Coordinates of C-alpha atoms in Angstrom, one line a residue:
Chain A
X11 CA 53.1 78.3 245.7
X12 CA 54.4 79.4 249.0
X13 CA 57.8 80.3 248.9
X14 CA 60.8 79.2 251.4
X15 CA 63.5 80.9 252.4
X16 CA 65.5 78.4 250.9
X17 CA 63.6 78.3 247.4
X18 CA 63.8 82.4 247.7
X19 CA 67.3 82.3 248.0
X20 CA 68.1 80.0 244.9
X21 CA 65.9 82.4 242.6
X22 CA 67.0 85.8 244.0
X23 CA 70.2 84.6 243.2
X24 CA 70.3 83.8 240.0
X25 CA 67.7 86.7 239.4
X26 CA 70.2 89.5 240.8
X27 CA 72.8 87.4 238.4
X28 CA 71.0 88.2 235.2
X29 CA 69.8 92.0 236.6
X30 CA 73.3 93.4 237.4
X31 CA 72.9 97.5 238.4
X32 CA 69.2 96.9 238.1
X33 CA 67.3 98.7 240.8
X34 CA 65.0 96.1 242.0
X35 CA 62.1 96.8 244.3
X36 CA 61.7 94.5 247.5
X37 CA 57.9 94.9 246.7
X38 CA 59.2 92.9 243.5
X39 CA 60.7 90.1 245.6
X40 CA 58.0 90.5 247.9
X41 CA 55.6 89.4 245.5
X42 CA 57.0 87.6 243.2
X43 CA 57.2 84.9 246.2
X44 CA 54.0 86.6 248.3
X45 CA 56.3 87.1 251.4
X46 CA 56.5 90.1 253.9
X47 CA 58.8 92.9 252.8
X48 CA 60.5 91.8 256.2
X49 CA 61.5 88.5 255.1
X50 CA 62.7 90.0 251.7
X51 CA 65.0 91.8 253.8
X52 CA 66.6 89.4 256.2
X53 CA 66.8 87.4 252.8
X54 CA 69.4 90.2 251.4
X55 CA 71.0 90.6 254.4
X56 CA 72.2 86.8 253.7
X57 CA 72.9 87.3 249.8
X58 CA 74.7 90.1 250.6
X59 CA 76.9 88.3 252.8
X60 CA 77.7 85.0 250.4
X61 CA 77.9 87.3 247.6
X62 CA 80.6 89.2 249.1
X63 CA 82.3 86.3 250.8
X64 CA 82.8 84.3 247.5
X65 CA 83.2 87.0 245.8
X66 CA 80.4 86.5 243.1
X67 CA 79.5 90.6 243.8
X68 CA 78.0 93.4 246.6
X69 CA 74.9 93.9 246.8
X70 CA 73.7 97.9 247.7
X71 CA 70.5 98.8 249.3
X72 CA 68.9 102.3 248.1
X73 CA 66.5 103.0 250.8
X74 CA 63.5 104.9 250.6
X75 CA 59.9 104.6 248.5
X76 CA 61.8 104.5 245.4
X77 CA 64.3 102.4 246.8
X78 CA 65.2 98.5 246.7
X79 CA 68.6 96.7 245.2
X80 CA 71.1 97.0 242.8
X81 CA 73.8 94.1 242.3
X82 CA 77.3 95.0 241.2
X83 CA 80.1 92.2 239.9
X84 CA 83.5 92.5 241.6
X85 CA 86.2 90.7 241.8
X86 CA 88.3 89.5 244.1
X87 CA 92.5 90.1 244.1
X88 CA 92.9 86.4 245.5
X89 CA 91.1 85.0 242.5
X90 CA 92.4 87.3 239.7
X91 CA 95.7 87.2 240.7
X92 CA 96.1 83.0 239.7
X93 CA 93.9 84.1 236.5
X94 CA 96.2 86.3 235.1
X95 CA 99.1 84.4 236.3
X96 CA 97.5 81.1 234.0
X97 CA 96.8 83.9 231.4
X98 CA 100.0 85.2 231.1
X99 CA 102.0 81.4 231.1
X100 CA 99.2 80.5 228.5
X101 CA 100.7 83.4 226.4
X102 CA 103.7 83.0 226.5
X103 CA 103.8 79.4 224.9
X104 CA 106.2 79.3 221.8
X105 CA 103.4 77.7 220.0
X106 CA 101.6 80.9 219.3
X107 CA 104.4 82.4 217.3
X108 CA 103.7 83.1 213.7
X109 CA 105.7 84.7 211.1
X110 CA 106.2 88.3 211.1
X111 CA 106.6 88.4 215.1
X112 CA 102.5 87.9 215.8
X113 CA 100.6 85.6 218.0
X114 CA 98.1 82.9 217.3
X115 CA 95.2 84.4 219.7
X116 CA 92.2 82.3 219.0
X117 CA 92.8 79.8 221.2
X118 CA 92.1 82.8 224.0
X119 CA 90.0 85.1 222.3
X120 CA 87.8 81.8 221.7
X121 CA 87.4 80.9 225.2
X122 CA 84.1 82.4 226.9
X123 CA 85.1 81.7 230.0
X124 CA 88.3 83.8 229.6
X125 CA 86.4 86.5 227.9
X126 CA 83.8 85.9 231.0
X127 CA 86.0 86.7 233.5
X128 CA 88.2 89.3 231.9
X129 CA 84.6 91.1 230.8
X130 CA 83.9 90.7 235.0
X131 CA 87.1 92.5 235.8
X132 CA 86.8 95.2 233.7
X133 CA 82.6 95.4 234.3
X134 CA 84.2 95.2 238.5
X135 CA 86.8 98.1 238.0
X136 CA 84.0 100.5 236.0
X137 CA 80.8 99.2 237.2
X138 CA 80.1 102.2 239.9
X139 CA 80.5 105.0 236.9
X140 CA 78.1 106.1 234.9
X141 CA 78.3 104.1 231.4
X142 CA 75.8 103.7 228.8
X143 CA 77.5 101.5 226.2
X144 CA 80.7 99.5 226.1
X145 CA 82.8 100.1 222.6
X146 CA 85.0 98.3 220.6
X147 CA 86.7 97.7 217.4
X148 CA 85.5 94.8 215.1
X149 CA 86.6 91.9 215.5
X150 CA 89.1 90.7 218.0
X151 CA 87.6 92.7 220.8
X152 CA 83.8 91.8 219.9
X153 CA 83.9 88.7 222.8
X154 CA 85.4 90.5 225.6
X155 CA 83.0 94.0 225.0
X156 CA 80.3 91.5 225.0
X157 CA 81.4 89.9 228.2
X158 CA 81.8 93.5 229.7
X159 CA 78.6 94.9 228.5
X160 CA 76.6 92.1 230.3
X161 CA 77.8 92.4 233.3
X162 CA 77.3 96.3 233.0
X163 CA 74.0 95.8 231.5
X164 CA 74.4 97.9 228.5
X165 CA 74.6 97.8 224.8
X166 CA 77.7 96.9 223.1
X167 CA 79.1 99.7 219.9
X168 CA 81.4 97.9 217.5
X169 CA 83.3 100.4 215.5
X170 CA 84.9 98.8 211.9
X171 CA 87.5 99.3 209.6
X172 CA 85.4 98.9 206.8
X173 CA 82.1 99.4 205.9
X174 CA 79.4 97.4 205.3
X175 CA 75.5 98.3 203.1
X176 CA 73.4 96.8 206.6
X177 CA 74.3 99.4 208.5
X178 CA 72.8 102.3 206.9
X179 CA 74.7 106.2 207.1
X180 CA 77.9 105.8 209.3
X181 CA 80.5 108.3 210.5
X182 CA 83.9 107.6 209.6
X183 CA 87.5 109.5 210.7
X184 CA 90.8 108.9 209.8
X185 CA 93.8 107.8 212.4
X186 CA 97.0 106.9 212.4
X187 CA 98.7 103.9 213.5
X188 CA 100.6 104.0 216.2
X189 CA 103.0 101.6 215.7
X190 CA 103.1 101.7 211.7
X191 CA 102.0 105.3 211.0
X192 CA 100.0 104.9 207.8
X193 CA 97.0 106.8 207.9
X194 CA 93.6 104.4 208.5
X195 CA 89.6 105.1 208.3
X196 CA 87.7 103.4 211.0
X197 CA 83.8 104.3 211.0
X198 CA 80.4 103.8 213.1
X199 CA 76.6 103.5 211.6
X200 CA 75.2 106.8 213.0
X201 CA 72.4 104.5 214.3
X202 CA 74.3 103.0 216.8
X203 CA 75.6 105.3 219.4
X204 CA 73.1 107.9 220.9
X205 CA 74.5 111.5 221.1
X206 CA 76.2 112.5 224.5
X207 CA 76.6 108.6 225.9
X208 CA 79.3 107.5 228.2
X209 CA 81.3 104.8 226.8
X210 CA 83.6 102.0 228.3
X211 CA 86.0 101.3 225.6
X212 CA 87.3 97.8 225.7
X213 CA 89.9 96.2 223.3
X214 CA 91.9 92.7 223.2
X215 CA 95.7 94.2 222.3
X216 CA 97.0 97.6 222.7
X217 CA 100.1 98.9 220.9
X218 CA 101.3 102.7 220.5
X219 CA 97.4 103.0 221.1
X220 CA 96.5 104.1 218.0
X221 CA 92.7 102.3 217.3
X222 CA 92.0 103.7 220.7
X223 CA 92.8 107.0 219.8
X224 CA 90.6 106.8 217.1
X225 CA 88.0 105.7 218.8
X226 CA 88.1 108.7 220.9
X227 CA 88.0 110.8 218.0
X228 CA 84.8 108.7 216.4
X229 CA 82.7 109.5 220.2
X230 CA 83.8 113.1 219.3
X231 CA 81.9 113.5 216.5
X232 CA 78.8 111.5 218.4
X233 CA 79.8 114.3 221.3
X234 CA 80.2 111.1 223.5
X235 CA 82.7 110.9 226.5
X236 CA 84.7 107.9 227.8
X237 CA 84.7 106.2 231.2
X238 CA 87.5 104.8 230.7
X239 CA 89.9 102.5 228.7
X240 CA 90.2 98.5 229.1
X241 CA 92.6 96.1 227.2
X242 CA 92.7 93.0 227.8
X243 CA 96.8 92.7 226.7
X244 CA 99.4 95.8 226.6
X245 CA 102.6 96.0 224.3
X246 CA 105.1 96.8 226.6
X247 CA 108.3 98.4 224.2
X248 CA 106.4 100.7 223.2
X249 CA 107.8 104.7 223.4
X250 CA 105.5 107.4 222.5
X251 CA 102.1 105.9 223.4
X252 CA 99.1 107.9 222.3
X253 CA 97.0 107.0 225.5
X254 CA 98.3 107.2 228.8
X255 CA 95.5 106.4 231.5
X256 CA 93.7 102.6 230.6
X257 CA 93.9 98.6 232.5
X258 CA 95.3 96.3 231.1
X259 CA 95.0 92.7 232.1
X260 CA 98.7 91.7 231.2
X261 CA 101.6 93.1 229.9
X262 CA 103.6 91.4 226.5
X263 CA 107.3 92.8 227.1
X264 CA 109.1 90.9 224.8
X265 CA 108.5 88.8 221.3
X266 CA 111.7 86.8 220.6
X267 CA 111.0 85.2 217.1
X268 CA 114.8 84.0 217.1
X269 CA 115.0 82.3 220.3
X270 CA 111.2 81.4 220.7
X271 CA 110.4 83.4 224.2
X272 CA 107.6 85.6 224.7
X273 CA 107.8 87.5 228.0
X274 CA 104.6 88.4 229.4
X275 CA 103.7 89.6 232.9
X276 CA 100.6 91.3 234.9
X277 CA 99.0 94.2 233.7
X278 CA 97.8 97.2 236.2
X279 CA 94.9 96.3 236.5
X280 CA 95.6 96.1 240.2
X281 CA 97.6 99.7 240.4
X282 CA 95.1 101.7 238.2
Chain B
X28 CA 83.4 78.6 258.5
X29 CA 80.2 76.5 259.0
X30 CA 78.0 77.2 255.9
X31 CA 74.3 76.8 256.9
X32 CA 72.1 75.4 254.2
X33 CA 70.6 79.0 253.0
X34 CA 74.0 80.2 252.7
X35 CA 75.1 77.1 250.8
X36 CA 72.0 77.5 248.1
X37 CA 73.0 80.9 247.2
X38 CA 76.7 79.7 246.4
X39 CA 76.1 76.7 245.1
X40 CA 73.2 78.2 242.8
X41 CA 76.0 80.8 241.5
X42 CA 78.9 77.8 240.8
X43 CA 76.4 75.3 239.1
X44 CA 75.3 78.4 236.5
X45 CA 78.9 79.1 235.8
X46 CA 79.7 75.8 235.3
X47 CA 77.3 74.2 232.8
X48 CA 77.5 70.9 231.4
X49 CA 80.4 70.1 234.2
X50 CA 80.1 67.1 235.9
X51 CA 80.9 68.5 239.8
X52 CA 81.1 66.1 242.3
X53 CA 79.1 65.9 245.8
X54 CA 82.6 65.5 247.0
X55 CA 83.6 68.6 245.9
X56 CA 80.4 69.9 247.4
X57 CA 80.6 68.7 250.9
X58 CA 84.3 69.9 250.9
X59 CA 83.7 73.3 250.0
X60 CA 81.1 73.8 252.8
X61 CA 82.1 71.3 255.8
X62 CA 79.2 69.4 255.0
X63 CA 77.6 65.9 255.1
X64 CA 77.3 64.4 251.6
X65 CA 73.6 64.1 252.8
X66 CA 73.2 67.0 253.6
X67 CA 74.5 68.4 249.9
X68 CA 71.7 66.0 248.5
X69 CA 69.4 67.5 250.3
X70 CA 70.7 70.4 248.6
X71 CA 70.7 69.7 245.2
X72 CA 67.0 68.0 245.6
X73 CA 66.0 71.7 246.5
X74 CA 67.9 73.4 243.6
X75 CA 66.7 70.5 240.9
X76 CA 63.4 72.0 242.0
X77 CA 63.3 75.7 241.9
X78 CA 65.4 75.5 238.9
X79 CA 62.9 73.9 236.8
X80 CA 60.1 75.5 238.1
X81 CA 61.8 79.2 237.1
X82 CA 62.6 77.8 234.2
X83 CA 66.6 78.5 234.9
X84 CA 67.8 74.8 233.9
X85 CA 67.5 71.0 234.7
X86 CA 70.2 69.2 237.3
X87 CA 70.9 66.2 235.9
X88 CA 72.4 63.6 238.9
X89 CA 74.8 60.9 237.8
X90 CA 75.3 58.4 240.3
X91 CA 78.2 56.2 241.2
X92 CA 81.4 56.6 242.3
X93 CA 82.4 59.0 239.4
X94 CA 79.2 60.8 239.5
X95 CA 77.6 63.8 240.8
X96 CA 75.1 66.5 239.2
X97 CA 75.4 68.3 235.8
X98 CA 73.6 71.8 235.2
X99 CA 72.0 71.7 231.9
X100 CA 70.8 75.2 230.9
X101 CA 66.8 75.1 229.7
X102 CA 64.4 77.4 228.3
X103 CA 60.5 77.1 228.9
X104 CA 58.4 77.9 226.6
X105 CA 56.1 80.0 228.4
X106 CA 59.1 82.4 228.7
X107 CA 60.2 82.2 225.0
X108 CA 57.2 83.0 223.5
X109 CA 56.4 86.5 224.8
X110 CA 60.4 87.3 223.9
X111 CA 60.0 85.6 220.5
X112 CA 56.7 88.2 220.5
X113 CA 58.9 91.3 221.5
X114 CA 61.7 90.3 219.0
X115 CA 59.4 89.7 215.8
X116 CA 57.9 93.3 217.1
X117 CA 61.5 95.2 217.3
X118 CA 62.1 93.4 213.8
X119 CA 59.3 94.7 212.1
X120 CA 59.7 98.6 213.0
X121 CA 60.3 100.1 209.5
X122 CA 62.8 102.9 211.2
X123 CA 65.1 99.7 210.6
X124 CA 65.0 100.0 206.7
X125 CA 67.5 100.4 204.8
X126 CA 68.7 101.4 200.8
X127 CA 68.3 98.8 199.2
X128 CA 65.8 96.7 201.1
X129 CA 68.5 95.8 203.8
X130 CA 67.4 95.6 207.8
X131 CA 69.4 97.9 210.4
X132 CA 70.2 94.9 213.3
X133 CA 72.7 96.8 215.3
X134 CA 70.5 97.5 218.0
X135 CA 69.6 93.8 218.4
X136 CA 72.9 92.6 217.6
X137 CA 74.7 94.6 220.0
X138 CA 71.7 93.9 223.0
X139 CA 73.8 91.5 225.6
X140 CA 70.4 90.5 226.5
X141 CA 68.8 89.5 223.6
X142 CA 71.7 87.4 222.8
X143 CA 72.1 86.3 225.7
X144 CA 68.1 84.8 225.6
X145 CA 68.8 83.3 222.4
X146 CA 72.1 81.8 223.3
X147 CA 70.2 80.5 226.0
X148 CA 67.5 79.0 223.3
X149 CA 70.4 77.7 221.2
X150 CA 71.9 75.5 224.2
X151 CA 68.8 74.2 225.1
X152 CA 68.2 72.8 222.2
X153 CA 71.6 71.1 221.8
X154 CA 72.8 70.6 225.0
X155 CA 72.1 67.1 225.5
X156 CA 74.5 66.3 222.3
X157 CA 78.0 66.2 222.2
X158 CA 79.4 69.2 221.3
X159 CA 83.0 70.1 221.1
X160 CA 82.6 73.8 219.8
X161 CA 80.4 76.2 218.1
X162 CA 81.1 77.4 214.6
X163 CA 80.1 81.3 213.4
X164 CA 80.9 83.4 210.6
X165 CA 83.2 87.2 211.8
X166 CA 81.1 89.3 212.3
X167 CA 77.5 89.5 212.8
X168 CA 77.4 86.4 214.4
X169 CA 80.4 86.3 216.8
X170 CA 78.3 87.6 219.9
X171 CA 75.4 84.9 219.2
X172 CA 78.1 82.2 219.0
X173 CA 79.3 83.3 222.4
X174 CA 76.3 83.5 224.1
X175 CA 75.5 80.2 223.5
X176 CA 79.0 78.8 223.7
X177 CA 79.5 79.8 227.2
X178 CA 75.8 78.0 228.0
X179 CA 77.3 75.1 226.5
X180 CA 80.9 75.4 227.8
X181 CA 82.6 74.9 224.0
X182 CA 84.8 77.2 222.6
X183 CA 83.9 79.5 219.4
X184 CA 85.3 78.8 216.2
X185 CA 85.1 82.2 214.1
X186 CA 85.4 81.6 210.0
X187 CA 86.5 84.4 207.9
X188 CA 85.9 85.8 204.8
X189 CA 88.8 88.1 204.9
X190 CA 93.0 86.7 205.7
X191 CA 94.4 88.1 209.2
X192 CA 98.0 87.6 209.4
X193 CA 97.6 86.9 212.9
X194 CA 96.2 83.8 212.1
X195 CA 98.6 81.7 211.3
X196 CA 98.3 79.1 208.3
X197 CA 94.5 78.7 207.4
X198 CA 92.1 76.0 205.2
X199 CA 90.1 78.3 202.9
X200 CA 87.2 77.1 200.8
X201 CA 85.1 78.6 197.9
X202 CA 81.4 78.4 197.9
X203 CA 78.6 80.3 196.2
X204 CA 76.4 82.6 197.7
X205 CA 73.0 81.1 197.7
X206 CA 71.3 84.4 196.5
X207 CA 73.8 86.5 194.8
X208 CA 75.4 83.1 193.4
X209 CA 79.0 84.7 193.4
X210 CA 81.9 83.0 194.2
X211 CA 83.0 83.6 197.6
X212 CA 85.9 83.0 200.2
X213 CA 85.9 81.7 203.4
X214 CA 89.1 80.5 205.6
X215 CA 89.1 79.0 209.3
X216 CA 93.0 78.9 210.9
X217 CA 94.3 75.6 211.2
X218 CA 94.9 75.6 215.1
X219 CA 91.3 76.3 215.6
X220 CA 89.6 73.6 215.3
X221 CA 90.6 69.7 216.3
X222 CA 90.1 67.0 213.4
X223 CA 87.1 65.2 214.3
X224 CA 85.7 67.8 216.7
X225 CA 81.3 68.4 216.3
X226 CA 80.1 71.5 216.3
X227 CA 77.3 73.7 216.5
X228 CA 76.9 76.0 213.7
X229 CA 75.0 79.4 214.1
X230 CA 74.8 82.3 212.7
X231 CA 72.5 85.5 212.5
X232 CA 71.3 85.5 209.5
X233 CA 70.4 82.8 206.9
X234 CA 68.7 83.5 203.6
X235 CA 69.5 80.7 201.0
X236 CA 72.0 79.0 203.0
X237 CA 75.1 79.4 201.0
X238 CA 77.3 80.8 203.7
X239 CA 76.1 77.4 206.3
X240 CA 77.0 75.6 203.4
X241 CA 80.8 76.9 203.4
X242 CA 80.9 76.5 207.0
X243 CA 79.5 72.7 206.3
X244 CA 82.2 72.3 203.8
X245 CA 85.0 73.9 206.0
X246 CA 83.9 71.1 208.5
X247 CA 84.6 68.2 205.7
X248 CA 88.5 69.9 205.5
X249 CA 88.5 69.7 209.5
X250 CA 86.8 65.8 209.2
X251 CA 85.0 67.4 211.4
X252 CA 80.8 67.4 211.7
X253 CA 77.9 69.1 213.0
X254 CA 75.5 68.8 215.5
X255 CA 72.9 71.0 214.6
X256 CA 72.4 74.7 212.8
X257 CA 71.3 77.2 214.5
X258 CA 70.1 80.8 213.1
X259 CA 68.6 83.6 214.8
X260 CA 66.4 85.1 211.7
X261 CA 66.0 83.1 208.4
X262 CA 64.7 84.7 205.2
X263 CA 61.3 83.1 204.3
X264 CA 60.9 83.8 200.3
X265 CA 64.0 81.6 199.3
X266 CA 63.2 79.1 197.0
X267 CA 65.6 76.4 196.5
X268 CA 67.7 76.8 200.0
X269 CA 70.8 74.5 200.6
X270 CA 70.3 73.9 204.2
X271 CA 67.1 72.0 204.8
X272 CA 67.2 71.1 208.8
X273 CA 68.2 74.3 210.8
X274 CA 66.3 76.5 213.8
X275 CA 65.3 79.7 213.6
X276 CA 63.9 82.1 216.6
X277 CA 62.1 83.9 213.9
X278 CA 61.3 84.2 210.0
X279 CA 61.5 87.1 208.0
X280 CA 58.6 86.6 205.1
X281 CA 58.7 89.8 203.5
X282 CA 60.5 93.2 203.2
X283 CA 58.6 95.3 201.4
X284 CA 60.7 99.0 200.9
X285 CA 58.0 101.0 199.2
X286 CA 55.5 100.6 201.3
X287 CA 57.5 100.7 204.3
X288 CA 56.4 97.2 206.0
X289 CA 58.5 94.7 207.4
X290 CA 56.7 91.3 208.0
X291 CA 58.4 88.8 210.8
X292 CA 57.1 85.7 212.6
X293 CA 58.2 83.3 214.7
X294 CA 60.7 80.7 213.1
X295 CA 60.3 77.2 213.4
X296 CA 62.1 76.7 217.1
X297 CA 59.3 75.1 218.9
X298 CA 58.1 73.1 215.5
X299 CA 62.0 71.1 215.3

């Protein structure tokens, strides 16, 4: 089959889609449609464009022999900003009150195309760092890690409060809970995490910040680092938090069981 | 801004594999780029194209008034086989044993990719019928039921076998485990599921079927039914199993521990 432009652009698309920080060779491009490296070119030169334009990502060349393309998701401020604002009237619907203070959270949690595009803003802020594995807790923050670590193209770590026979010799710590201060064991299969990695850790609700905390501790003892901290909702009241740099999506200021309001408002996602 | 048609391809290739299963308009189309209806046909006769020829999906077109084109997510099976291939290989690497005859899966579990493919499988295979959400079991397969939930675009139901408090008030149900044939637990929150709503079940692993068979009985509580199950490796040995019509992506026939051998083949998703 000879290739058109036209027909190029539709699969180089949705290739680059499912490759994100792949380096891809224009010799691939080149003959995966047998066309000159030339035309592969003035082919990018247009995806680069759209892709910036509607915001679906950017597009870098690496020149050279060893060169080609890598795709990158961003995001763009004039779409996020009426996401978060649905997000955060979605929250704060009386409905999701339960006893004890808590909110009903399945309703988001279960949405993939929430988790999709919170997992794009978080992949968008931390994409250009180097990250070889996005971590989380079992089991609220299992969608949106996943939703991350696709768009970042790496594994995804999921860290548990209890432990289970499949997953063979684990490392466990103990923390402390923030907010209740009772002492907790969270644990990782040793299989799981390669020594040194870089880690993204990503988590649906943060309080005092105390699950995070332990996480940090668990990468310790894998002598792994962290790129950085995402949540996809911040508790607000909180005093002495035990982690002070992380993005949150939005911010839960108030939970008025009594009068039925729940005050939520943008994270800083835009002012980290 | 005048969109010309090579610019148009690459966005409109990008919205139709966000949005499956979505009815989208030509309307809606031709707005978005200041262009002819025609020339939006022209369009989509392109992308119908080059998406079944890579295998990416089938564009349905519904025509009338109310119609326009639906992106159906497909998988070809000259694309599945080789990835069935790699997976039954992965599978069988006796580095994955465990005390006690168990399998390691973390390092397939928590591969985007992989679940992503077979997410992919899962929606081809039932995306033609009407499905309101997919049903999985916390937590092995959560990341499975999203993958193919956000092919479908359904929300993900997630049973329990634990209570959360941050659930909310829950319909549990007892059933016995196919092979240990102990009395078990499993709950589903009342607010996530609608009476009457059909689902997709899948989950990662099914040996005799008992814990499909809970979720099947969770759905009676919900009047709610099934559209299909769908399991990413099903034990082979079982002799009387519960669930009789299910898909697999592959079949695990034998585990031996002593000898260190782990035999996998492909499951029955090109025979059903």
């Amino acid at each position: 089959m000879s290739w058109k432009r036209s027909e190029r652009l539709i699969d180089m698309t949705n290739y680059l889609l499912n490759h994100p920080r792949d380096l891809i060779s224009l010799t691939f491009f080149a003959e995966r449609y047998s066309a000159a490296k030339s035309s592969i070119s003035e082919d990018i030169t247009i995806l680069k464009e759209i892709f910036e334009l509607q915001g679906i990502g950017k597009i870098i060349t690496i020149p050279g022999a060893a060169g080609g393309v890598k795709y990158f998701v961003t995001v763009k401020e004039a779409q996020v900003k009426p996401f978060i604002d649905d997000l955060c009237q979605l929250l704060a619907n009386p409905d999701r009150l339960l006893p004890g203070g808590y909110l009903y959270m399945q309703d988001i949690i279960g949405n993939p195309q929430i988790m999709d595009q919170v997992g794009r803003m978080f992949a968008s802020k931390f994409g250009d760092q180097e990250i070889d594995a996005v971590m989380t807790v079992a089991t609220k923050g299992i969608p949106l890690a996943y939703a991350t670590a696709s768009y970042l193209n790496v594994p995804v770590v999921i860290v548990r409060k209890d432990t289970k026979v499949t997953e063979g010799s684990t490392v466990s710590i103990n923390y402390v809970s923030g907010s209740t201060k009772r002492i907790q064991t969270m644990l990782l299969a040793r299989k799981s995490l390669k020594e040194g990695s870089r880690v993204l850790i990503v988590d649906d609700f943060m309080k005092a910040g105390g699950t995070i905390n332990g996480m940090i501790s668990l990468l310790n003892e894998f002598n792994a680092s962290y790129a950085g901290i995402a949540v996809l909702i911040e508790a607000e009241e909180v005093e002495d938090r035990l982690i002070d740099q992380y993005t949150s999506v939005v911010k839960l200021s108030n939970v008025d069981a009594r009068e039925k309001k729940i005050t939520v408002s943008e994270g800083n996602y835009f002012l980290t």
